[in-house]
PDB file of C-alpha atoms in Angstrom:
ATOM      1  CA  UNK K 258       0.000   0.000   0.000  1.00  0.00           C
ATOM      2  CA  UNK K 259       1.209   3.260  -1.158  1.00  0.00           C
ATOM      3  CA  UNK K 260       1.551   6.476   1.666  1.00  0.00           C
ATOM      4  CA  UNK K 261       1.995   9.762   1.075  1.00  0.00           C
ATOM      5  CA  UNK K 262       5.216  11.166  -0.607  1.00  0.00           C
ATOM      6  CA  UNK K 263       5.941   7.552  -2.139  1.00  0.00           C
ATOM      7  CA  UNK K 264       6.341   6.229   1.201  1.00  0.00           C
ATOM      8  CA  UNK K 265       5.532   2.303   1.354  1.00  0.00           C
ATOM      9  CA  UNK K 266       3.557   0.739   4.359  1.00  0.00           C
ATOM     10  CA  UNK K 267       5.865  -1.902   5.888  1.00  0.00           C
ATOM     11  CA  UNK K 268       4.850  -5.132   4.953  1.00  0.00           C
ATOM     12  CA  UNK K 269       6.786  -8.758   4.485  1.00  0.00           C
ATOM     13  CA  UNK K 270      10.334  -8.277   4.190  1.00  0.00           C
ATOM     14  CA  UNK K 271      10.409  -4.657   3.081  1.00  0.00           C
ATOM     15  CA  UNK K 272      11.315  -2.418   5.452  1.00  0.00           C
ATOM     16  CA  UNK K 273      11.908   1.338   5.217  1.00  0.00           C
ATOM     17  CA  UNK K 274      14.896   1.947   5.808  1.00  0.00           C
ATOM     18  CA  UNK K 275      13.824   4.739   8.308  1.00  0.00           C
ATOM     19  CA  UNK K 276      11.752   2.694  10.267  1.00  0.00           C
ATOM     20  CA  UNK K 277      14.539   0.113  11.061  1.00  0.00           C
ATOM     21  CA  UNK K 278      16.721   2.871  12.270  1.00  0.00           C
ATOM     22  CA  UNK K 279      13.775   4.085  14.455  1.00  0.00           C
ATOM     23  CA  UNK K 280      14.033   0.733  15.452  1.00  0.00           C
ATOM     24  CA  UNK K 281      17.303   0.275  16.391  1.00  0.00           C
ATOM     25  CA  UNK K 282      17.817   3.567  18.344  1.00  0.00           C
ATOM     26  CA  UNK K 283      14.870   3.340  20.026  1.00  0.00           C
ATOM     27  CA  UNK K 284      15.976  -0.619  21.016  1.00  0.00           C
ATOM     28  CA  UNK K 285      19.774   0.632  22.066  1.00  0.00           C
ATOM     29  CA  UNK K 286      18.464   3.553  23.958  1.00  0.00           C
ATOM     30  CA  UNK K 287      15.815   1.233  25.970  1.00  0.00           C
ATOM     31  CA  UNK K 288      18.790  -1.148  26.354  1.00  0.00           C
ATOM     32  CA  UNK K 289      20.792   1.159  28.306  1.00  0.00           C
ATOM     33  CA  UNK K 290      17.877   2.863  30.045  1.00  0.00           C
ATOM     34  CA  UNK K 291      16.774  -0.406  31.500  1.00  0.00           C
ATOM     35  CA  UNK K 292      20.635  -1.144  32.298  1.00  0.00           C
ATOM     36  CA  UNK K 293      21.236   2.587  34.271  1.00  0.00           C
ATOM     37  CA  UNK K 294      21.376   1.688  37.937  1.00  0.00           C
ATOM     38  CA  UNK K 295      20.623   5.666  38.780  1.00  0.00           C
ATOM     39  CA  UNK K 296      17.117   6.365  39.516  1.00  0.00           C
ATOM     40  CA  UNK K 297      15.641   9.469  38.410  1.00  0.00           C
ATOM     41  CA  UNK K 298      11.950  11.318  38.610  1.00  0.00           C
ATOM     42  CA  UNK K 299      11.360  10.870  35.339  1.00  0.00           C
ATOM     43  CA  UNK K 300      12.501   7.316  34.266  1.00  0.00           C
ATOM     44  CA  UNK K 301       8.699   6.063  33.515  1.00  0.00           C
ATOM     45  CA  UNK K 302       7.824   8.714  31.317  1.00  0.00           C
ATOM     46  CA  UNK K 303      10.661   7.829  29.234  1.00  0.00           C
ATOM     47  CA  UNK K 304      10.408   4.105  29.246  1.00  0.00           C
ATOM     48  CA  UNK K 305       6.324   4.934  28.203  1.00  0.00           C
ATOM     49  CA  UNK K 306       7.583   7.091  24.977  1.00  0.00           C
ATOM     50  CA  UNK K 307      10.354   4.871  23.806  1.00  0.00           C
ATOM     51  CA  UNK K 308       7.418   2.368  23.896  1.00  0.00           C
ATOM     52  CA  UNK K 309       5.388   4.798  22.115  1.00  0.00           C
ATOM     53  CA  UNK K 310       7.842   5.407  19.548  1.00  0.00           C
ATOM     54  CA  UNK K 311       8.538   1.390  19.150  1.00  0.00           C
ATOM     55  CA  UNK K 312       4.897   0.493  18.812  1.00  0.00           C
ATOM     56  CA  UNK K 313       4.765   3.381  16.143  1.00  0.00           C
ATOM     57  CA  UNK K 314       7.863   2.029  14.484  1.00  0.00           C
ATOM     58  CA  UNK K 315       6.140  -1.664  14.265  1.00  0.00           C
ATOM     59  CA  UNK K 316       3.231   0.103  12.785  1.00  0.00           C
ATOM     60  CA  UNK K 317       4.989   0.740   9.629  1.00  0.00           C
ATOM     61  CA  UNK K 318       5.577   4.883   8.876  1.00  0.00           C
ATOM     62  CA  UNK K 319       4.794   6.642  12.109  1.00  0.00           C
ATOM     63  CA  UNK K 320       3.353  10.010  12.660  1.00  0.00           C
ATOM     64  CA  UNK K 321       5.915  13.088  12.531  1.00  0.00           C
ATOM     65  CA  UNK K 322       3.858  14.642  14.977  1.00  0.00           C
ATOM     66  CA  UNK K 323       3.685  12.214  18.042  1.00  0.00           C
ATOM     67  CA  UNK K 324       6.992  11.361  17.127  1.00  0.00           C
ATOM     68  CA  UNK K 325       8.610  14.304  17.768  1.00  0.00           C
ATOM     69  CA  UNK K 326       6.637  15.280  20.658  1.00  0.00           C
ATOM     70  CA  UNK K 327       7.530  11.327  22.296  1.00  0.00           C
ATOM     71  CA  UNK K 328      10.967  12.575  21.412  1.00  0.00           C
ATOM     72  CA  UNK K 329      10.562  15.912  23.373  1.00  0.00           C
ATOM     73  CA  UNK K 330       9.207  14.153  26.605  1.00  0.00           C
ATOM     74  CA  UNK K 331      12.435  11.520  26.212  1.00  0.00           C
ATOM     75  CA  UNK K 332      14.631  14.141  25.666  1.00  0.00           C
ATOM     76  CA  UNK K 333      13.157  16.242  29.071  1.00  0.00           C
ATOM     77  CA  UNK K 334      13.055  13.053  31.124  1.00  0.00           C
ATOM     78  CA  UNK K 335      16.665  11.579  30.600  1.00  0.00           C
ATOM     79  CA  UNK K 336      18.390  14.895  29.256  1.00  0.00           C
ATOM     80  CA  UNK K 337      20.458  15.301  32.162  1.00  0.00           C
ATOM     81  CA  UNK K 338      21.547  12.081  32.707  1.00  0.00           C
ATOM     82  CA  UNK K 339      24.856  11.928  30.197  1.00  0.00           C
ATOM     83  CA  UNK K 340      25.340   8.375  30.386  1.00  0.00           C
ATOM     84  CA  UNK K 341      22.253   8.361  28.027  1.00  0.00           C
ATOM     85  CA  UNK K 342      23.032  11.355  25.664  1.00  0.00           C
ATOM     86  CA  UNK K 343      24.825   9.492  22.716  1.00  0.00           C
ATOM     87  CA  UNK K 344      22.097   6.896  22.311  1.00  0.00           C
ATOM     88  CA  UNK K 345      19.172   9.855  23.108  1.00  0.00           C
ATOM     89  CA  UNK K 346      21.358  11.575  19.954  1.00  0.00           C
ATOM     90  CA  UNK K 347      20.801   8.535  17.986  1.00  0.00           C
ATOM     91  CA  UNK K 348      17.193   8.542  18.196  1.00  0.00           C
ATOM     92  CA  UNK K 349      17.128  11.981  17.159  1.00  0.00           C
ATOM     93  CA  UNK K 350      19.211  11.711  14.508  1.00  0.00           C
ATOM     94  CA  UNK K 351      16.304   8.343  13.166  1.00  0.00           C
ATOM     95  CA  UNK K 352      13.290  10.769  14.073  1.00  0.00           C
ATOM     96  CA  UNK K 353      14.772  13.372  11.874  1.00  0.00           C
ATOM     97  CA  UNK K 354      15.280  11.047   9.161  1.00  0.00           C
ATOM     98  CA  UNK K 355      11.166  11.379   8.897  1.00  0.00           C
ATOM     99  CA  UNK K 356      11.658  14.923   7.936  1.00  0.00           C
ATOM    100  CA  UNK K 357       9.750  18.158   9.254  1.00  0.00           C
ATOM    101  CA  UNK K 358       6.110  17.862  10.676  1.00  0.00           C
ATOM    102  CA  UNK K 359       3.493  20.060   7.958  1.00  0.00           C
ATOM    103  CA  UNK K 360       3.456  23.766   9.376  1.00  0.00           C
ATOM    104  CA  UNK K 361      -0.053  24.329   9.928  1.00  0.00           C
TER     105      UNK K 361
END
């Protein structure tokens, strides 16, 4: 099934190449979360929007929108903790792959 902007809906073995890197980060940065022994105010909200961005991920092209806001809330939950900020760059850099939400 075709998307907008020639964008392919994630089925079989075709993946989009964006997705997988979504993937990936979102996988690593979960990883290391789950590994930090520091405990910190925040931790859930970040564990519920990596979640958020994986089950948007395994939905085939996710929404710019509630991607980049899930990425705001990560980013203001775990931003201070620098163990994380390599990996938290890394799912950035696979959110921004999805491009710009529409201005409207």
């Amino acid at each position: 099934m075709l998307r907008s902007m020639g964008q392919k809906r994630l089925t079989g073995s075709v993946e989009d190449p964006r997705v997988a890197e979504l993937r990936v980060a979102v996988s690593r940065l979960r990883r290391e979360l789950a590994g930090l022994r520091a405990d910190f105010p925040d931790r859930p909200v970040a564990e519920d929007e990596l979640a958020a961005l994986d089950a948007m991920a395994v939905g085939g092209v996710p929404e710019i929108p509630r991607m980049r806001r899930s990425l705001l809330l990560i980013a203001g939950a775990i931003g201070s903790v620098s163990a994380l900020a390599g990996t938290l760059r890394e799912v950035r850099n696979a959110v921004d792959l999805f491009g710009e939400p529409p201005r409207g």
